[in-house]
Each structure stands twice: as structure tokens, then as C-alpha cells.
Amino acid sequence: MKQMKKIAIFLPAILFLLMGCTGTLDKKKQSFEDQGASYEMQLPAGWEKDKVVNSEYGLQTAFSAEDKKSNSYLFITSTPVAEVSQKGFGEETRKKLKERYKYKKVENVYMKEYKVGDYPVCKFTILTEFKEKPVWAHFYYIWTDHGFVQMTFYSAKDNSYKKRVEKIDAAVETFKEVGFDEKKAKESQEALEKEEGDIVDIENEELKMKITAVRKIIGEGKNDLLAIRYTFTNLSENPMEPSIWKELVTAKQKENVLSVGQLAKDNAFLDVKELTETQSVPVKQGDSVETAVLYELVDKNTVELTYSQEAFPKLEPTRVVVPE
């Protein structure tokens, strides 16, 4: 399946002011590689790079770090720069954030467009929860020469959050692309396409469901869940909930019908909680929403999705490989 675009958030930064703060940045430059591009940056002072990339943000996380003193986190992902257009990105993303995080007005979602060197940056900030604790989520979207880079900083909502965001902004100002390997970029894209498979369309006169990604995550009771992300579009005159999927689609592993699963309370995968919450939100005619359904896995075997033949005559089953 095609790689999903992720959403990031951020606040304004003026480098010469921030650099005047004592201890704003760690002196050591951190480097990482993703999608054939090489990057480097300095972390905020007191933050540490994870020895093993923290995959709680998503399967394609390229770099992660943590401020253990405040339980604040950084996750970085990227996609090829050609996949995300700058035109209209800021306002469109702002609207999506307003809907996803249930803000009353789009103006309440902080947005700033500026540049880091020659790189266009679009930043958003929202108040949300991470690991069941209130946090400021600072999302930075950066278009470099070869990558569309998404930095997500989850900053603890405490008495130090204002000083912390100054450090975060200063760290983002140091970010730059330092190299590109075309061969590695091609290999990364081929590997991703093989892992995610093909996009699947499920459609009739009343609705359309487009499967766009699958992921294995930990559920309640530490059991494995398969998260299936899909775009739901209502084509009928009456409002309809994305949860109708459960009436029209059956998931099996061999002869075992899979039960709908529940997220673990401490699960921190990006957007999974928010996506599952849209299952019960009525969708008007012509509107679309991103959502996700969870299944409890029995084993590591391929999952087979079968469809109601009354709703989708002659639609063949879909086989979904469970990600590692």
C-alpha cells in the first residue's frame, strides 16, 4: 500500500534570539538516513537520541529521541519530496487537524509558514495526549531537496513548556539535508511497496472504502492487533458511519474469524486512537474521512478479508500479509 502521509506541528522560531539562550542546543550533531537522503541536526539541550529507533510513532520512523526529564519525545519520518505538494498544504492540513483533534475553529490550530535556510517549513501546534498524558504536539513539515520530512515533538504540558519550545524551535533551525543516494532511494521505495502491498478499493453505489495501510500493534492484554487504515466515502443521501465496515467485511486467519480488538491503554502509535474514534462519526453524502479498524490476531498467518456478496457482488477476497 502506498505510504501514508503523516501530520506534524510547530511554533515560530527566530534563530538569533534563540541562540542567545544558554544551553539551548546539544553541541553534538545527530545524523540519520531515510529514503536515500542523509540529514543532520542538533537536538535540544538535555535530549538523547534513542539507541534503537522508537517505533511507537509508526513503522517508518527514521529517527527518535527523548527528554527523559520531562517525558517529551521526538519522532522523524520522511517521504520523497515529490509526493507532497507545497501548494495549499498549510491550510488544508490545518483543517484536517481541526477536525481530527476536535477544535471548534480552524484558527485555534496554530500555524506558521517560514523557512529554515532555503527549506520551506510549515508548522502547527495543538494540545493533545500522548501516553495518556496532556502534551503540546509541535508538528514541523520541511521540504528539503529530496525529502518531505515530518518532525513531531510531543512536549510535556508543564511549567517549562515555554522554554522547551524555544529549544525545540532552535533545534529545527539546525536541520539540513547533507547527502542523497539515488540507488538507496530506489531500494527503499521498492521495499516499502513490497511491505505495504497494493491499495484496495471496496465500492458500490452507496459507499467507497479504500484500504490504504496496515500495521501490527499491541492491543489490550498485550495481544497483537492488525490495524487496517482506510478512507471511507459516503455516496448515499443519508449520513453513514465508517463502522459499517464491520457489517460488510469479515477478517479470517485460516478458518478463524477475527474479533474486533481494543487498543492498549499505553499505546502511543501515531493517530491510531484518533482514527478509531472516527468509526462512529456520521459522514455526510460526498464527504470522506480517514479511519481504522482493529482485529485481534490469532497467529502470524496471512489475513483474508471477505466481503458481503449482497453489498459487493463478485468482489474477490483480499489477502493481507501481517507486518513483522
Coordinates of C-alpha atoms in Angstrom, one line a residue:
M1 CA 0.0 0.0 0.0
K2 CA 1.1 3.5 -0.6
Q3 CA 3.0 5.2 2.2
M4 CA 0.7 7.3 4.3
K5 CA 1.5 11.0 4.8
K6 CA 1.8 11.9 8.4
I7 CA 1.0 15.2 10.0
A8 CA 3.4 17.3 12.1
I9 CA 3.1 20.5 14.2
F10 CA 5.3 23.5 15.2
L11 CA 5.7 27.1 16.6
P12 CA 7.6 30.2 15.3
A13 CA 11.4 30.4 15.6
I14 CA 13.8 33.3 15.3
L15 CA 17.3 31.8 15.3
F16 CA 19.3 34.8 16.6
L17 CA 17.0 35.2 19.6
L18 CA 17.0 31.5 20.4
M19 CA 20.7 31.1 20.1
G20 CA 21.1 33.6 22.8
C21 CA 19.5 31.2 25.4
T22 CA 22.2 29.4 27.4
G23 CA 22.1 25.6 26.9
T24 CA 19.5 25.7 24.1
L25 CA 21.2 23.0 21.9
D26 CA 23.2 19.9 22.4
K27 CA 26.7 20.5 20.9
K28 CA 26.8 17.1 19.2
K29 CA 25.3 16.9 15.7
Q30 CA 23.0 13.9 15.2
S31 CA 22.7 12.2 11.7
F32 CA 20.3 9.7 10.1
E33 CA 19.4 8.4 6.7
D34 CA 15.9 7.8 5.2
Q35 CA 14.6 7.2 1.7
G36 CA 18.1 7.6 0.3
A37 CA 18.6 11.1 1.8
S38 CA 21.0 11.9 4.7
Y39 CA 20.2 14.5 7.3
E40 CA 21.8 16.1 10.4
M41 CA 20.6 18.3 13.2
Q42 CA 21.4 19.3 16.8
L43 CA 18.9 18.1 19.5
P44 CA 17.6 20.4 22.2
A45 CA 19.9 20.5 25.2
G46 CA 19.2 17.6 27.5
W47 CA 17.6 15.4 24.8
E48 CA 19.1 12.0 23.9
K49 CA 18.9 10.1 20.7
D50 CA 17.3 6.6 21.1
K51 CA 19.8 3.8 20.7
V52 CA 17.1 1.8 18.9
V53 CA 14.6 3.9 16.9
N54 CA 11.3 4.1 18.8
S55 CA 8.7 2.7 16.5
E56 CA 5.7 3.8 18.6
Y57 CA 5.2 6.7 16.2
G58 CA 4.9 4.4 13.2
L59 CA 6.6 1.7 11.2
Q60 CA 8.6 4.1 9.1
T61 CA 10.1 6.2 11.9
A62 CA 13.7 7.1 10.8
F63 CA 14.9 8.8 14.0
S64 CA 13.7 9.3 17.5
A65 CA 14.8 11.0 20.7
E66 CA 13.6 11.7 24.2
D67 CA 13.9 14.2 27.0
K68 CA 13.6 11.8 29.9
K69 CA 13.4 14.6 32.5
S70 CA 10.1 15.8 31.1
N71 CA 8.8 12.8 29.3
S72 CA 8.9 14.6 26.0
Y73 CA 9.6 12.9 22.7
L74 CA 10.7 13.4 19.1
F75 CA 9.9 11.3 16.1
I76 CA 11.0 12.0 12.5
T77 CA 9.7 10.4 9.3
S78 CA 10.1 11.2 5.6
T79 CA 8.8 10.6 2.2
P80 CA 10.2 11.5 -1.3
V81 CA 9.8 15.3 -1.7
A82 CA 7.9 14.9 -5.0
E83 CA 5.0 13.1 -3.2
V84 CA 3.8 16.2 -1.2
S85 CA 3.0 19.5 -2.9
Q86 CA 3.6 22.7 -1.0
K87 CA 0.6 24.5 -2.7
G88 CA -2.3 24.7 -0.3
F89 CA -0.6 22.3 2.1
G90 CA -0.8 24.5 5.2
E91 CA -4.4 25.5 5.1
E92 CA -5.6 22.0 4.1
T93 CA -3.6 20.4 6.9
R94 CA -4.8 22.9 9.4
K95 CA -8.4 22.0 8.5
K96 CA -7.7 18.3 8.9
L97 CA -6.0 18.9 12.3
K98 CA -9.0 21.0 13.4
E99 CA -11.3 18.0 12.6
R100 CA -9.1 15.3 14.0
Y101 CA -8.4 17.0 17.3
K102 CA -11.9 18.4 17.7
Y103 CA -11.0 22.1 17.7
K104 CA -14.1 24.4 17.4
K105 CA -12.4 26.8 15.0
V106 CA -9.6 26.3 12.4
E107 CA -8.0 29.5 13.7
N108 CA -7.4 27.8 17.0
V109 CA -4.9 25.4 15.4
Y110 CA -1.6 27.3 15.5
M111 CA 0.1 27.5 12.1
K112 CA 3.3 29.2 10.9
E113 CA 4.9 29.1 7.5
Y114 CA 8.6 30.1 7.3
K115 CA 12.0 28.9 6.1
V116 CA 14.9 27.0 7.6
G117 CA 17.7 28.1 5.3
D118 CA 16.3 27.5 1.9
Y119 CA 13.8 24.9 3.0
P120 CA 10.1 25.8 3.2
V121 CA 8.6 24.8 6.6
C122 CA 5.0 24.5 7.7
K123 CA 4.4 24.3 11.5
F124 CA 1.4 23.5 13.6
T125 CA 0.8 23.2 17.3
I126 CA -2.1 21.5 19.1
L127 CA -2.9 20.3 22.6
T128 CA -3.5 16.6 22.7
E129 CA -2.5 13.5 24.7
F130 CA 0.5 11.1 24.3
K131 CA 0.8 8.0 26.5
E132 CA -2.4 9.2 28.3
K133 CA -0.7 12.5 29.4
P134 CA -1.5 16.0 28.1
V135 CA 1.2 17.3 25.8
W136 CA 1.8 20.1 23.3
A137 CA 2.3 18.5 19.9
H138 CA 4.6 20.5 17.7
F139 CA 4.5 19.3 14.1
Y140 CA 7.1 20.6 11.6
Y141 CA 6.8 19.8 7.8
I142 CA 10.0 20.5 5.9
W143 CA 10.6 20.3 2.1
T144 CA 14.3 19.6 1.5
D145 CA 16.0 18.9 -1.8
H146 CA 14.9 15.3 -1.8
G147 CA 12.7 14.7 1.2
F148 CA 9.5 15.8 2.7
V149 CA 10.4 15.5 6.4
Q150 CA 7.9 15.4 9.2
M151 CA 9.1 16.1 12.8
T152 CA 6.8 15.5 15.6
F153 CA 7.7 16.8 19.1
Y154 CA 5.5 15.8 22.0
S155 CA 6.3 18.3 24.7
A156 CA 5.0 17.7 28.3
K157 CA 2.4 20.2 29.4
D158 CA 4.2 21.5 32.4
N159 CA 5.7 24.8 33.8
S160 CA 8.7 24.5 31.5
Y161 CA 6.8 24.1 28.2
K162 CA 7.6 27.7 27.0
K163 CA 11.3 27.3 27.5
R164 CA 11.2 23.8 26.0
V165 CA 9.6 25.0 22.8
E166 CA 12.3 27.6 22.4
K167 CA 14.9 24.8 22.5
I168 CA 12.7 22.7 20.0
D169 CA 12.5 25.6 17.6
A170 CA 16.2 26.2 17.8
A171 CA 16.9 22.5 17.1
V172 CA 14.7 22.6 14.0
E173 CA 16.7 25.6 12.7
T174 CA 19.8 23.4 12.6
F175 CA 18.2 20.7 10.4
K176 CA 19.6 20.2 6.9
E177 CA 19.9 17.6 4.2
V178 CA 23.6 16.7 3.7
G179 CA 23.6 13.9 1.1
F180 CA 21.5 11.8 -1.3
D181 CA 22.0 8.3 -2.7
E182 CA 19.7 7.6 -5.7
K183 CA 20.2 3.8 -5.6
K184 CA 19.3 3.7 -1.9
A185 CA 16.3 5.8 -2.5
K186 CA 15.0 3.4 -5.2
E187 CA 15.7 0.4 -3.0
S188 CA 13.8 2.0 -0.1
Q189 CA 10.8 2.7 -2.2
E190 CA 10.7 -0.8 -3.6
A191 CA 11.0 -2.3 -0.1
L192 CA 8.1 -0.1 1.1
E193 CA 5.8 -1.0 -1.7
K194 CA 6.5 -4.7 -1.2
E195 CA 5.8 -4.4 2.5
E196 CA 2.6 -2.4 2.2
G197 CA 1.1 -4.1 -0.8
D198 CA -1.5 -2.6 -3.1
I199 CA -4.3 -0.1 -2.3
V200 CA -7.6 -1.9 -2.2
D201 CA -10.9 -0.3 -3.3
I202 CA -14.2 -1.6 -1.9
E203 CA -17.1 0.2 -3.6
N204 CA -20.8 0.2 -4.5
E205 CA -23.4 2.8 -5.2
E206 CA -23.7 3.8 -1.6
L207 CA -20.2 3.9 -0.3
K208 CA -16.5 3.6 -1.0
M209 CA -13.8 2.2 1.3
K210 CA -10.2 2.4 0.2
I211 CA -7.7 0.4 2.3
T212 CA -4.5 2.5 2.4
A213 CA -2.3 0.9 5.1
V214 CA -1.9 -2.0 7.6
R215 CA 0.1 -2.1 10.8
K216 CA 0.6 -4.6 13.6
I217 CA 0.3 -3.0 17.0
I218 CA -0.1 -4.1 20.6
G219 CA -3.6 -4.4 22.0
E220 CA -5.2 -4.6 25.4
G221 CA -3.8 -7.6 27.2
K222 CA -0.6 -7.3 25.2
N223 CA -2.0 -9.3 22.3
D224 CA -1.2 -8.5 18.7
L225 CA -3.7 -6.4 16.7
L226 CA -3.9 -5.8 12.9
A227 CA -4.8 -2.1 12.3
I228 CA -6.4 -1.6 8.9
R229 CA -6.5 2.1 7.9
Y230 CA -9.0 3.1 5.2
T231 CA -10.6 6.1 3.7
F232 CA -14.4 6.0 4.0
T233 CA -16.6 8.0 1.5
N234 CA -20.4 8.2 1.8
L235 CA -22.0 8.2 -1.7
S236 CA -25.6 7.9 -0.4
E237 CA -28.1 10.6 0.6
N238 CA -28.2 9.6 4.2
P239 CA -25.4 10.0 6.8
M240 CA -23.4 6.9 7.3
E241 CA -20.8 5.8 9.9
P242 CA -17.5 4.2 8.8
S243 CA -18.2 1.4 11.3
I244 CA -20.4 -0.1 8.7
W245 CA -17.2 -1.9 7.6
K246 CA -17.7 -4.4 10.4
E247 CA -21.1 -5.4 8.9
L248 CA -19.7 -5.7 5.4
V249 CA -16.2 -7.2 5.9
T250 CA -15.1 -10.4 7.6
A251 CA -11.5 -11.0 8.6
K252 CA -10.1 -14.5 9.0
Q253 CA -6.8 -16.3 9.6
K254 CA -7.3 -19.8 8.1
E255 CA -10.8 -20.7 9.5
N256 CA -10.6 -18.4 12.5
V257 CA -12.9 -15.4 12.3
L258 CA -11.1 -12.5 13.9
S259 CA -12.7 -10.4 16.7
V260 CA -12.5 -6.6 16.7
G261 CA -9.7 -5.6 19.0
Q262 CA -9.1 -2.9 21.6
L263 CA -6.0 -0.6 21.9
A264 CA -3.8 -1.0 24.9
K265 CA -4.1 2.0 27.3
D266 CA -0.5 2.9 26.9
N267 CA -0.4 2.5 23.1
A268 CA 1.2 5.5 21.5
F269 CA 1.1 4.8 17.8
L270 CA 0.5 8.0 15.8
D271 CA -3.1 8.8 15.2
V272 CA -4.4 5.2 15.7
K273 CA -6.6 6.3 18.7
E274 CA -7.9 9.3 16.8
L275 CA -8.5 7.2 13.7
T276 CA -10.5 4.5 15.5
E277 CA -12.6 7.3 17.2
T278 CA -13.9 8.4 13.7
Q279 CA -15.6 5.0 13.3
S280 CA -18.7 6.3 15.0
V281 CA -18.8 9.7 13.4
P282 CA -21.6 10.2 10.8
V283 CA -20.3 11.1 7.4
K284 CA -22.5 13.2 5.0
Q285 CA -23.0 12.5 1.4
G286 CA -19.9 13.2 -0.7
D287 CA -17.7 13.5 2.4
S288 CA -14.7 11.3 3.2
V289 CA -12.9 10.5 6.5
E290 CA -9.7 8.6 7.4
T291 CA -10.4 5.8 9.9
A292 CA -9.1 2.5 11.1
V293 CA -10.5 -0.9 12.3
L294 CA -8.6 -3.2 14.6
Y295 CA -8.6 -7.0 14.7
E296 CA -7.2 -9.4 17.2
L297 CA -4.6 -11.7 15.5
V298 CA -4.6 -15.4 16.2
D299 CA -1.2 -16.1 14.8
K300 CA 1.2 -14.8 12.1
N301 CA -0.7 -16.2 9.1
T302 CA -2.0 -14.1 6.3
V303 CA -5.3 -12.4 7.0
E304 CA -8.1 -12.9 4.4
L305 CA -10.8 -10.2 4.0
T306 CA -14.1 -11.4 2.5
Y307 CA -16.9 -9.1 1.6
S308 CA -20.7 -9.2 1.8
Q309 CA -21.7 -10.5 -1.6
E310 CA -25.1 -8.7 -1.2
A311 CA -23.3 -5.4 -0.9
F312 CA -20.4 -6.2 -3.2
P313 CA -21.4 -8.9 -5.8
K314 CA -18.5 -10.9 -7.2
L315 CA -15.8 -8.9 -5.2
E316 CA -13.0 -11.4 -4.6
P317 CA -11.3 -11.8 -1.1
T318 CA -8.2 -9.8 -0.3
R319 CA -5.2 -11.4 1.3
V320 CA -3.3 -9.1 3.8
V321 CA 0.2 -10.1 4.9
V322 CA 0.7 -9.4 8.6
P323 CA 3.6 -7.0 9.0
E324 CA 6.5 -8.0 11.3

